[in-house]
Coordinates of C-alpha atoms in Angstrom, one line a residue:
Chain A
X1 CA 122.1 210.6 80.4
X2 CA 118.9 212.7 79.4
X3 CA 115.8 211.5 81.1
X4 CA 113.6 210.8 78.0
X5 CA 116.2 208.4 76.6
X6 CA 116.3 206.5 79.8
X7 CA 112.7 206.3 80.0
X8 CA 112.4 205.0 76.3
X9 CA 115.0 202.4 77.1
X10 CA 113.3 201.1 80.1
X11 CA 109.9 201.0 78.2
X12 CA 111.5 199.1 75.4
X13 CA 113.2 196.7 78.0
X14 CA 109.8 196.2 79.6
X15 CA 108.1 195.7 76.4
X16 CA 110.6 193.2 75.1
X17 CA 110.6 191.3 78.5
X18 CA 106.8 191.5 78.4
X19 CA 107.0 189.9 74.9
X20 CA 109.0 187.1 76.1
X21 CA 106.4 186.6 79.0
X22 CA 103.6 186.6 76.6
X23 CA 105.1 183.8 74.6
X24 CA 105.3 181.9 77.8
X25 CA 102.0 183.0 79.5
X26 CA 99.8 182.6 76.4
X27 CA 100.5 178.9 76.1
X28 CA 99.9 178.4 79.8
X29 CA 96.7 180.2 79.7
X30 CA 95.5 178.6 76.5
X31 CA 95.9 175.0 78.1
X32 CA 94.2 176.1 81.2
X33 CA 91.3 177.7 79.4
X34 CA 90.5 174.5 77.5
X35 CA 91.8 171.8 79.8
X36 CA 91.6 173.4 83.3
X37 CA 95.2 172.2 83.8
X38 CA 97.8 174.5 85.3
X39 CA 100.7 173.0 83.4
X40 CA 103.6 173.1 86.0
X41 CA 105.8 171.6 83.4
X42 CA 105.5 174.7 81.3
X43 CA 108.7 176.1 82.7
X44 CA 110.5 172.9 81.9
X45 CA 109.1 172.9 78.4
X46 CA 110.6 176.5 78.0
X47 CA 113.9 175.2 79.4
X48 CA 114.0 172.2 77.1
X49 CA 113.1 174.3 74.2
X50 CA 115.8 176.8 75.1
X51 CA 118.6 174.2 75.3
X52 CA 117.6 172.5 72.1
X53 CA 117.3 175.8 70.3
X54 CA 120.7 176.9 71.6
X55 CA 122.4 173.6 70.4
X56 CA 120.7 173.7 67.1
X57 CA 121.5 177.3 66.6
X58 CA 125.1 176.8 67.4
X59 CA 125.3 173.9 65.0
X60 CA 123.4 175.3 62.0
X61 CA 123.8 179.1 62.6
X62 CA 120.2 179.5 61.7
X63 CA 117.6 180.8 64.1
X64 CA 114.6 179.5 62.2
X65 CA 115.9 176.0 62.1
X66 CA 116.7 176.2 65.8
X67 CA 113.2 177.3 66.6
X68 CA 111.7 174.6 64.5
X69 CA 113.8 171.9 66.2
X70 CA 112.9 173.2 69.5
X71 CA 109.1 173.2 68.7
X72 CA 109.3 169.6 67.2
X73 CA 111.4 168.2 70.2
X74 CA 109.2 169.9 72.9
X75 CA 106.0 169.3 70.8
X76 CA 106.8 165.6 70.9
X77 CA 107.6 165.7 74.5
X78 CA 104.3 167.3 75.3
X79 CA 102.4 164.9 73.0
X80 CA 103.8 161.9 75.0
X81 CA 103.1 163.5 78.3
X82 CA 99.5 164.2 77.3
X83 CA 98.8 160.8 75.7
X84 CA 100.7 158.6 78.1
X85 CA 100.2 160.3 81.4
X86 CA 97.6 163.1 81.5
X87 CA 94.9 161.2 79.9
X88 CA 94.7 158.8 82.7
X89 CA 93.7 161.4 85.2
X90 CA 91.5 163.6 82.8
X91 CA 89.1 165.8 84.7
X92 CA 90.7 165.3 88.2
X93 CA 92.2 168.8 88.8
X94 CA 94.7 168.0 91.5
X95 CA 96.3 164.7 90.1
X96 CA 96.7 166.5 86.7
X97 CA 98.6 169.3 88.2
X98 CA 100.7 167.0 90.5
X99 CA 101.6 165.0 87.4
X100 CA 102.9 168.0 85.6
X101 CA 104.9 168.8 88.5
X102 CA 106.5 165.2 88.3
X103 CA 107.1 165.8 84.7
X104 CA 108.8 169.1 85.3
X105 CA 111.1 167.4 87.9
X106 CA 112.2 164.8 85.3
X107 CA 112.6 167.1 82.5
X108 CA 114.7 169.5 84.4
X109 CA 116.9 166.9 85.8
X110 CA 117.4 165.2 82.4
X111 CA 118.2 168.7 80.9
X112 CA 120.9 169.0 83.6
X113 CA 122.3 165.6 82.8
X114 CA 122.5 166.4 79.0
X115 CA 123.3 170.1 78.9
X116 CA 125.2 170.6 82.1
X117 CA 125.0 173.4 84.5
X118 CA 126.5 176.3 82.6
X119 CA 124.4 179.1 81.5
X120 CA 123.6 178.9 77.8
X121 CA 122.8 181.6 75.3
X122 CA 122.1 181.9 71.7
X123 CA 125.2 182.4 69.8
X124 CA 125.7 185.9 68.5
X125 CA 125.8 184.7 64.9
X126 CA 122.0 183.9 64.9
X127 CA 120.9 187.1 66.6
X128 CA 119.9 190.0 64.5
X129 CA 122.9 192.3 64.5
X130 CA 123.1 195.9 65.1
X131 CA 120.9 198.4 67.0
X132 CA 118.2 200.8 66.4
X133 CA 119.5 204.4 66.9
X134 CA 117.2 207.4 67.2
X135 CA 119.1 210.4 68.6
X136 CA 120.7 209.2 71.8
X137 CA 118.6 206.1 72.0
X138 CA 120.4 202.9 71.0
X139 CA 118.4 199.7 71.1
X140 CA 119.3 196.1 69.9
X141 CA 117.3 195.0 66.9
X142 CA 117.0 191.6 68.4
X143 CA 114.9 192.8 71.3
X144 CA 112.7 194.7 68.9
X145 CA 112.4 191.7 66.8
X146 CA 111.2 189.8 69.9
X147 CA 108.5 192.3 70.4
X148 CA 107.4 192.0 66.8
X149 CA 107.3 188.3 67.1
X150 CA 105.1 188.4 70.2
X151 CA 102.7 190.8 68.6
X152 CA 102.5 188.6 65.5
X153 CA 101.9 185.4 67.6
X154 CA 99.4 187.1 69.7
X155 CA 97.4 188.5 66.6
X156 CA 97.6 185.0 65.0
X157 CA 96.3 183.3 68.1
X158 CA 93.3 185.9 68.4
X159 CA 92.7 185.3 64.7
X160 CA 92.7 181.6 64.9
X161 CA 90.4 181.7 68.0
X162 CA 88.0 184.1 66.6
X163 CA 87.9 183.3 62.8
X164 CA 88.6 179.6 62.2
X165 CA 86.8 176.4 62.8
X166 CA 89.5 175.1 65.0
X167 CA 89.2 178.2 67.1
X168 CA 85.4 177.9 67.3
X169 CA 85.8 174.3 68.6
X170 CA 88.3 175.4 71.2
X171 CA 86.0 178.3 72.3
X172 CA 83.1 175.9 72.5
X173 CA 85.2 173.4 74.3
X174 CA 86.0 175.9 77.0
X175 CA 82.3 176.6 77.6
X176 CA 80.8 173.1 77.2
X177 CA 82.9 170.0 76.6
X178 CA 79.9 167.7 76.6
X179 CA 78.0 169.5 73.9
X180 CA 81.0 169.9 71.6
X181 CA 81.9 166.1 71.9
X182 CA 78.2 165.2 71.4
X183 CA 78.6 167.2 68.0
X184 CA 81.1 164.7 66.9
X185 CA 84.3 166.5 67.7
X186 CA 86.8 164.3 69.4
X187 CA 87.6 166.4 72.4
X188 CA 90.4 164.3 73.5
X189 CA 92.5 165.1 70.5
X190 CA 91.6 168.8 70.7
X191 CA 92.9 168.6 74.3
X192 CA 96.1 166.8 73.1
X193 CA 96.5 169.4 70.2
X194 CA 96.0 172.3 72.5
X195 CA 98.5 170.9 75.1
X196 CA 101.1 170.5 72.3
X197 CA 100.4 174.1 70.9
X198 CA 100.9 175.5 74.5
X199 CA 104.2 173.6 74.8
X200 CA 105.3 174.8 71.4
X201 CA 104.6 178.3 72.5
X202 CA 106.9 177.7 75.4
X203 CA 109.5 176.2 73.1
X204 CA 109.5 179.3 71.0
X205 CA 109.8 181.4 74.1
X206 CA 112.7 179.3 75.3
X207 CA 114.7 179.6 72.0
X208 CA 114.0 183.3 71.4
X209 CA 114.4 184.0 75.1
X210 CA 117.8 182.4 75.1
X211 CA 118.9 185.5 73.2
X212 CA 117.9 187.7 76.0
X213 CA 118.5 185.8 79.1
X214 CA 120.5 182.7 79.9
X215 CA 119.0 179.1 80.0
X216 CA 120.4 177.5 83.1
X217 CA 119.3 175.1 85.8
X218 CA 116.5 176.7 87.8
X219 CA 115.3 178.8 85.1
X220 CA 112.3 176.6 84.7
X221 CA 111.0 177.7 88.1
X222 CA 111.7 181.3 87.6
X223 CA 110.0 181.6 84.2
X224 CA 107.0 179.4 85.5
X225 CA 106.7 181.8 88.4
X226 CA 106.6 184.9 86.0
X227 CA 104.1 183.1 83.7
X228 CA 101.9 182.3 86.7
X229 CA 101.9 185.8 87.9
X230 CA 101.0 187.2 84.5
X231 CA 98.1 184.7 84.1
X232 CA 96.8 185.3 87.7
X233 CA 96.8 189.1 86.9
X234 CA 95.3 188.7 83.4
X235 CA 92.7 186.0 84.4
X236 CA 93.2 182.4 83.8
X237 CA 92.3 181.2 80.3
X238 CA 92.3 184.7 78.7
X239 CA 94.8 185.4 75.9
X240 CA 94.0 189.1 76.1
X241 CA 94.6 189.0 79.8
X242 CA 97.9 187.2 79.1
X243 CA 98.8 190.1 76.7
X244 CA 97.9 192.9 79.2
X245 CA 99.5 191.1 82.2
X246 CA 102.7 190.5 80.3
X247 CA 103.2 194.1 79.4
X248 CA 102.2 195.2 82.9
X249 CA 104.7 192.9 84.5
X250 CA 107.3 193.5 81.9
X251 CA 107.2 197.2 82.4
X252 CA 107.0 197.0 86.2
X253 CA 109.9 194.6 86.2
X254 CA 112.1 196.8 83.9
X255 CA 111.6 200.0 85.9
X256 CA 112.0 198.3 89.2
X257 CA 115.3 196.8 88.0
X258 CA 116.4 200.4 87.0
X259 CA 115.3 202.1 90.1
X260 CA 115.2 199.7 93.0
X261 CA 117.4 196.8 91.9
X262 CA 117.4 195.1 95.3
X263 CA 113.7 194.8 95.4
X264 CA 112.9 194.2 91.8
X265 CA 111.9 190.7 92.3
X266 CA 109.2 191.6 94.7
X267 CA 107.5 194.4 92.7
X268 CA 105.9 191.8 90.4
X269 CA 104.1 190.3 93.4
X270 CA 102.5 193.6 94.4
X271 CA 100.2 193.8 91.5
X272 CA 99.5 190.0 91.8
X273 CA 98.4 190.5 95.5
X274 CA 96.3 193.6 94.6
X275 CA 94.5 191.7 91.9
X276 CA 94.0 188.7 94.1
X277 CA 92.5 190.9 96.8
X278 CA 90.2 193.0 94.6
X279 CA 89.5 190.8 91.7
X280 CA 90.4 187.1 92.5
X281 CA 89.5 186.0 89.0
X282 CA 92.1 188.4 87.3
X283 CA 91.5 191.3 85.2
X284 CA 90.0 189.4 82.2
X285 CA 88.9 186.3 84.0
X286 CA 85.3 185.0 84.0
X287 CA 83.9 184.1 87.4
X288 CA 84.7 180.6 88.2
Chain B
X1 CA 74.1 174.7 86.5
X2 CA 73.0 171.2 87.0
X3 CA 76.5 170.3 88.0
X4 CA 75.9 171.9 91.2
X5 CA 73.3 169.4 92.3
X6 CA 75.1 166.4 91.0
X7 CA 78.4 167.1 92.3
X8 CA 77.5 167.9 95.9
X9 CA 78.6 165.0 97.9
X10 CA 76.9 163.2 100.7
X11 CA 78.4 164.4 104.0
X12 CA 80.5 161.8 105.5
X13 CA 79.7 160.9 109.0
X14 CA 82.8 160.6 111.3
X15 CA 83.6 157.8 113.6
X16 CA 81.9 154.7 112.2
X17 CA 82.7 151.6 114.5
X18 CA 85.2 150.1 112.0
X19 CA 87.3 153.2 112.1
X20 CA 88.1 152.7 115.8
X21 CA 89.7 149.4 115.0
X22 CA 91.8 151.0 112.1
X23 CA 92.9 153.6 114.7
X24 CA 93.8 151.0 117.2
X25 CA 96.0 149.4 114.5
X26 CA 97.5 152.8 113.8
X27 CA 98.2 153.6 117.4
X28 CA 99.8 150.2 117.9
X29 CA 101.9 150.7 114.9
X30 CA 102.8 154.1 116.0
X31 CA 103.9 152.8 119.5
X32 CA 106.0 150.2 117.8
X33 CA 107.6 152.7 115.6
X34 CA 108.2 155.0 118.6
X35 CA 110.0 152.1 120.6
X36 CA 112.2 151.5 117.5
X37 CA 112.9 155.1 117.2
X38 CA 113.8 155.5 120.9
X39 CA 115.9 152.3 120.6
X40 CA 117.8 153.6 117.6
X41 CA 120.8 155.2 119.2
X42 CA 121.1 152.1 121.4
X43 CA 121.1 149.6 118.5
X44 CA 124.6 150.7 117.6
X45 CA 123.4 153.0 114.9
X46 CA 126.3 155.3 113.7
X47 CA 126.2 159.1 114.2
X48 CA 125.4 159.4 110.6
X49 CA 122.5 157.1 110.9
X50 CA 121.1 159.0 113.9
X51 CA 121.6 162.4 112.1
X52 CA 119.8 160.9 109.1
X53 CA 116.9 159.8 111.3
X54 CA 116.8 163.4 112.7
X55 CA 116.6 164.7 109.1
X56 CA 113.8 162.3 108.4
X57 CA 111.8 163.4 111.5
X58 CA 112.4 167.0 110.7
X59 CA 111.2 166.6 107.2
X60 CA 108.2 164.4 108.5
X61 CA 107.2 167.3 110.7
X62 CA 107.2 169.6 107.9
X63 CA 105.4 167.2 105.7
X64 CA 102.8 166.6 108.3
X65 CA 102.0 170.3 108.3
X66 CA 101.4 170.1 104.6
X67 CA 99.4 167.0 105.1
X68 CA 97.2 168.6 107.6
X69 CA 96.1 171.2 105.1
X70 CA 95.9 168.9 102.2
X71 CA 94.2 166.1 104.0
X72 CA 91.6 168.0 105.9
X73 CA 91.2 171.3 103.9
X74 CA 92.0 169.9 100.5
X75 CA 94.5 172.8 100.3
X76 CA 97.7 171.6 98.6
X77 CA 100.3 174.1 99.4
X78 CA 103.2 174.4 97.1
X79 CA 105.1 176.9 99.2
X80 CA 105.4 175.4 102.7
X81 CA 109.1 175.3 102.6
X82 CA 108.9 178.9 102.4
X83 CA 107.3 179.1 106.0
X84 CA 109.9 176.8 107.4
X85 CA 112.7 178.9 105.8
X86 CA 111.1 182.1 107.1
X87 CA 111.4 180.6 110.6
X88 CA 115.0 179.3 110.0
X89 CA 116.2 182.5 108.7
X90 CA 114.6 184.2 111.7
X91 CA 116.7 181.9 114.0
X92 CA 119.7 182.5 111.8
X93 CA 119.5 186.3 111.7
X94 CA 119.0 186.3 115.6
X95 CA 122.1 184.1 115.9
X96 CA 124.1 186.4 113.6
X97 CA 123.1 189.3 116.0
X98 CA 124.7 187.3 118.8
X99 CA 121.4 186.5 120.5
X100 CA 121.0 183.5 122.6
X101 CA 118.9 180.4 121.4
X102 CA 116.0 181.6 123.4
X103 CA 115.8 184.8 121.4
X104 CA 116.2 182.7 118.3
X105 CA 113.1 180.9 119.3
X106 CA 111.2 184.1 119.8
X107 CA 112.4 185.6 116.4
X108 CA 111.7 182.3 114.6
X109 CA 108.3 182.3 116.0
X110 CA 107.6 185.8 114.9
X111 CA 108.8 185.1 111.4
X112 CA 106.7 182.0 111.4
X113 CA 103.6 183.9 112.3
X114 CA 104.4 186.7 109.8
X115 CA 105.0 184.2 106.9
X116 CA 102.0 182.2 107.8
X117 CA 99.7 185.2 107.9
X118 CA 101.0 186.4 104.5
X119 CA 100.4 183.0 102.9
X120 CA 96.9 182.7 104.6
X121 CA 95.7 186.2 103.9
X122 CA 96.6 185.9 100.2
X123 CA 95.3 182.4 99.8
X124 CA 92.2 182.2 101.9
X125 CA 90.0 183.5 99.1
X126 CA 91.1 180.7 96.8
X127 CA 90.8 177.0 96.6
X128 CA 92.2 174.1 94.7
X129 CA 94.5 175.0 91.9
X130 CA 94.4 178.8 92.6
X131 CA 95.5 177.9 96.2
X132 CA 98.4 176.0 94.8
X133 CA 99.5 178.8 92.6
X134 CA 99.3 181.5 95.2
X135 CA 101.2 179.4 97.8
X136 CA 103.8 178.8 95.0
X137 CA 104.1 182.4 94.3
X138 CA 104.5 183.4 98.0
X139 CA 107.0 180.6 98.4
X140 CA 109.0 182.0 95.5
X141 CA 108.7 185.3 97.1
X142 CA 110.5 184.1 100.2
X143 CA 113.1 182.4 98.2
X144 CA 113.7 185.6 96.4
X145 CA 114.0 187.5 99.7
X146 CA 116.4 184.9 101.0
X147 CA 118.4 185.1 97.8
X148 CA 118.5 188.8 97.0
X149 CA 118.3 190.6 100.5
X150 CA 121.8 189.5 101.2
X151 CA 122.4 192.2 103.9
X152 CA 120.1 190.3 106.1
X153 CA 120.2 186.7 104.7
X154 CA 123.7 186.2 103.5
X155 CA 122.5 185.7 100.0
X156 CA 123.6 182.7 98.2
X157 CA 125.9 181.7 101.0
X158 CA 123.1 181.7 103.6
X159 CA 123.9 181.9 107.3
X160 CA 126.1 179.3 109.0
X161 CA 127.3 178.6 112.5
X162 CA 123.9 178.9 114.0
X163 CA 124.1 177.6 117.6
X164 CA 121.5 175.7 119.5
X165 CA 120.9 175.4 123.3
X166 CA 124.0 174.0 125.0
X167 CA 122.0 171.1 126.6
X168 CA 121.0 170.1 123.0
X169 CA 124.6 169.9 121.8
X170 CA 125.0 166.1 121.7
X171 CA 123.7 164.6 118.5
X172 CA 121.7 161.9 120.1
X173 CA 120.0 164.2 122.6
X174 CA 119.2 166.4 119.7
X175 CA 117.7 163.4 118.0
X176 CA 115.5 162.6 121.0
X177 CA 114.5 166.3 121.2
X178 CA 113.5 166.2 117.4
X179 CA 111.7 162.9 118.0
X180 CA 109.8 164.5 120.9
X181 CA 108.9 167.5 118.9
X182 CA 107.7 165.4 115.9
X183 CA 105.5 163.2 118.2
X184 CA 103.9 166.2 119.9
X185 CA 103.4 168.0 116.6
X186 CA 101.8 164.9 115.1
X187 CA 99.6 164.4 118.1
X188 CA 98.5 168.0 118.1
X189 CA 97.6 167.9 114.4
X190 CA 95.8 164.7 115.0
X191 CA 93.8 166.1 117.8
X192 CA 92.9 169.2 115.8
X193 CA 91.9 167.0 112.8
X194 CA 89.6 165.1 114.9
X195 CA 88.0 168.1 116.6
X196 CA 85.0 169.9 115.4
X197 CA 87.4 172.3 113.6
X198 CA 88.8 169.5 111.7
X199 CA 85.4 168.3 110.7
X200 CA 84.4 171.6 109.5
X201 CA 87.6 171.9 107.5
X202 CA 86.7 168.7 105.8
X203 CA 83.2 170.0 105.2
X204 CA 84.7 173.0 103.5
X205 CA 86.9 170.7 101.5
X206 CA 83.9 168.7 100.2
X207 CA 81.6 171.5 99.5
X208 CA 82.6 175.1 100.1
X209 CA 79.4 176.5 99.1
X210 CA 77.3 174.3 101.4
X211 CA 79.4 175.2 104.3
X212 CA 79.0 178.9 103.5
X213 CA 75.4 178.6 103.2
X214 CA 75.3 176.8 106.7
X215 CA 76.7 180.0 108.1
X216 CA 80.4 178.9 108.4
X217 CA 83.0 181.6 107.8
X218 CA 84.8 179.6 105.3
X219 CA 87.7 182.1 104.9
X220 CA 88.3 182.3 108.6
X221 CA 88.5 178.5 108.8
X222 CA 90.9 178.5 105.9
X223 CA 93.1 181.2 107.6
X224 CA 93.0 179.3 110.9
X225 CA 93.9 176.0 109.3
X226 CA 96.8 177.9 107.6
X227 CA 98.0 179.4 110.8
X228 CA 98.0 176.0 112.5
X229 CA 99.7 174.2 109.7
X230 CA 102.1 177.2 109.4
X231 CA 103.1 177.0 113.2
X232 CA 104.2 173.3 112.6
X233 CA 106.1 174.3 109.6
X234 CA 107.9 177.0 111.5
X235 CA 108.8 174.6 114.2
X236 CA 110.2 172.2 111.6
X237 CA 112.3 175.2 110.2
X238 CA 113.8 175.8 113.7
X239 CA 114.6 172.2 114.1
X240 CA 116.4 172.0 110.8
X241 CA 118.5 175.1 111.4
X242 CA 119.6 173.8 114.7
X243 CA 120.3 170.4 113.2
X244 CA 122.6 171.6 110.4
X245 CA 123.6 175.0 112.0
X246 CA 123.0 176.4 108.6
X247 CA 120.2 177.9 106.3
X248 CA 120.4 178.8 102.7
X249 CA 118.0 180.0 100.0
X250 CA 117.6 176.5 98.7
X251 CA 115.6 175.7 101.8
X252 CA 112.8 178.0 100.7
X253 CA 113.0 176.8 97.0
X254 CA 110.2 175.4 94.9
X255 CA 112.0 172.1 94.6
X256 CA 112.0 171.8 98.5
X257 CA 108.2 172.5 98.6
X258 CA 107.7 170.0 95.8
X259 CA 109.6 167.5 97.7
X260 CA 107.1 168.0 100.5
X261 CA 104.2 167.3 98.3
X262 CA 105.9 164.2 97.0
X263 CA 106.4 163.1 100.6
X264 CA 102.8 163.6 101.6
X265 CA 101.4 162.0 98.4
X266 CA 103.9 159.1 98.5
X267 CA 103.1 158.3 102.1
X268 CA 99.4 158.8 101.8
X269 CA 97.7 162.1 102.0
X270 CA 95.4 162.5 105.2
X271 CA 96.9 159.5 106.9
X272 CA 98.5 159.5 110.3
X273 CA 101.8 157.8 109.3
X274 CA 101.9 159.1 105.7
X275 CA 104.3 162.0 106.3
X276 CA 106.7 160.0 108.2
X277 CA 106.8 157.2 105.6
X278 CA 107.0 159.6 102.7
X279 CA 109.6 161.7 104.4
X280 CA 111.7 158.5 105.1
X281 CA 111.4 157.4 101.5
X282 CA 112.4 160.8 100.0
X283 CA 115.2 161.6 102.5
X284 CA 116.7 158.1 101.9
X285 CA 116.6 158.6 98.1
X286 CA 118.1 162.0 98.5
X287 CA 120.9 161.0 101.0
X288 CA 121.6 157.4 100.4
X289 CA 120.7 156.5 96.8
X290 CA 122.2 159.8 95.5
X291 CA 125.7 158.3 96.0
X292 CA 124.8 155.5 93.6
X293 CA 122.4 157.1 91.3
X294 CA 123.4 160.5 89.7
X295 CA 119.8 161.2 88.5
X296 CA 118.0 160.8 91.7
X297 CA 115.7 163.8 91.0
X298 CA 114.6 162.0 87.9
X299 CA 114.0 158.8 89.9
X300 CA 112.0 160.9 92.5
X301 CA 110.0 162.4 89.8
X302 CA 109.2 159.1 88.2
X303 CA 108.2 157.5 91.6
X304 CA 106.0 160.5 92.2
X305 CA 104.4 160.2 88.7
X306 CA 103.8 156.4 89.3
X307 CA 102.2 156.9 92.7
X308 CA 99.8 159.5 91.3
X309 CA 98.9 157.3 88.4
X310 CA 98.6 154.0 90.3
X311 CA 98.6 154.3 94.0
X312 CA 96.9 157.6 94.8
X313 CA 96.3 156.7 98.4
X314 CA 100.0 156.6 98.9
X315 CA 101.9 153.8 100.8
X316 CA 100.2 154.3 104.2
X317 CA 96.8 154.6 102.4
X318 CA 97.3 151.7 100.2
X319 CA 98.7 149.5 102.9
X320 CA 95.5 150.3 105.0
X321 CA 93.3 149.5 102.2
X322 CA 95.1 146.2 101.6
X323 CA 94.9 145.3 105.2
X324 CA 91.3 146.1 105.4
X325 CA 90.5 144.0 102.4
X326 CA 92.5 141.0 103.7
X327 CA 90.7 141.2 107.0
X328 CA 87.4 141.6 105.4
X329 CA 88.1 138.5 103.2
X330 CA 89.1 136.3 106.2
X331 CA 86.1 137.5 108.0
X332 CA 83.8 136.7 105.1
X333 CA 85.4 133.4 105.0
X334 CA 84.8 132.6 108.6
X335 CA 81.3 134.0 108.9
X336 CA 79.5 134.5 105.6
X337 CA 76.8 136.7 107.1
X338 CA 79.3 139.0 108.7
X339 CA 78.3 142.6 109.2
X340 CA 80.9 144.2 107.1
X341 CA 80.1 144.0 103.5
X342 CA 83.7 143.5 102.6
X343 CA 85.3 145.9 100.1
X344 CA 81.9 147.2 99.2
X345 CA 82.0 150.1 101.7
X346 CA 84.3 152.9 100.8
X347 CA 87.6 152.2 102.6
X348 CA 88.4 155.0 105.0
X349 CA 91.7 155.4 103.1
X350 CA 89.6 156.8 100.2
X351 CA 88.4 159.7 102.0
X352 CA 91.9 161.0 102.1
X353 CA 92.7 160.3 98.5
X354 CA 93.9 163.4 96.7
X355 CA 90.9 165.7 96.6
X356 CA 89.7 165.5 93.1
X357 CA 86.2 167.1 93.2
X358 CA 85.7 170.4 91.6
X359 CA 84.3 172.5 94.3
X360 CA 81.1 174.2 92.9
X361 CA 81.9 177.9 93.7

């Protein structure tokens, strides 16, 4: 196989995996940015979204319907978690995180009860068929679609954050919660909304991701780990950081899997360790 | 900016007179438990029960290492199972090379130090949630190593048939051995907690910036605390591998580390008996209830959520609080001008509640 084709293939692999990581990490980092919660249930939200997406896609044969169903189901779950549990420990860092760990436990176990232990994938019928062919390079359209979707969502998030009133409220809330609530904004519901949006992003990731990698018990921890590594590198709370971190980790992971498969898993920790040693707040993070 | 001034806490003085009495009760309770534990094999308990008790004690040893870090240092580690697993894999590898148990101990020790160092060095610059995330990541790293480096670790199948010393072969002798190690480890951690080192750790927990400005090398203290905690965790790993003669990647998994946090918080963070109580509850749920309830992880998760919401001091902490309140009430009834102002003073259990303060960096 000629070298350039191999390189292009790996770059595309890296970018598409990075795109999936971005869908995951952006939600996590948004929630952290505003609420100071590292949502340890984020991986479980991804998993739940993935399972529901697969089931609905198999039933209806329509990817959009599947994504919407996943968003609604996970969104409602996240809403309940925020309103019923997290509100009671608002502002207490450690209990907040520990609660989400408990939630993750429960969701993952209930998923196992309902969906079984077999790996699940999106049915081929809803995936975009065919492949892009340029010379010797052949690449599935579905993965290119995932890249496009992540870019679109990233741009949308950036625009909402910088151009709209909601974005302004969220940005202000990150900097000073007291002032923004003194100005008549109900910060509690902004928190709730943000938590639901973060979970919805995880749900999209789960459904779309089920077309690239299987949803199975244990996946919640794996994706949570990748997402954490990404946002540690990018800087907690920064969407731009999440984007850069996702692409970086996606590419490193793809090339490591191609060149040094036995060690692929560990290569993602190297950049994290370096970032932690030289820039503990992450590439785009503000000093705590 | 103003937060910094508002949020600094008053330094707690250690060793007020009432604490001695609480400690006396603790010690009396411990002695009672110890007698019960020693008597267990004589009370006609089956081999299964004794083995289950060993499992609880091993889990409690591991949990107490997490408890030491979390209670004194405010550092909640989400990767401690990884240290125990590193030690266990060290012993397992040595056993697979045909080395005798003495060499297993040495290799396990080396692996423990290596793993603790790795954790400690990566996490000593962080605190709170960042610490949690870094330890989680390192734990996952060890899980991944165990899973994928199959030439050394046996991959998914793990390593089985790991032998222990011949003189430990009988299950009840092994039980006593585990009990002895647990008691020694608990005593050692207690002594360290009550040493000046422990007091400095709590100082760092309560206000890192103040301790730094007082000239303490915060990072060295954190690294030191991690090494101490890691050593105990490694010991527990060795005990578990000798107990089951088996080690597999799941022993390093996130779930396992989360179980440890559940044990510590359920039992009562920072309390002497908390890890044992928590370990007993979790291991029982896992081993006994699981035959009746399919969804025991859900159950465990729900218990955990309820404890964090309603009983953050955990079982031991809440029991202590209740005990003190009852005594304060009876004292107030008998002598209205008693010296203790009842429940008004912060009960010692509170000092160990899940550390909630945002440390002003």
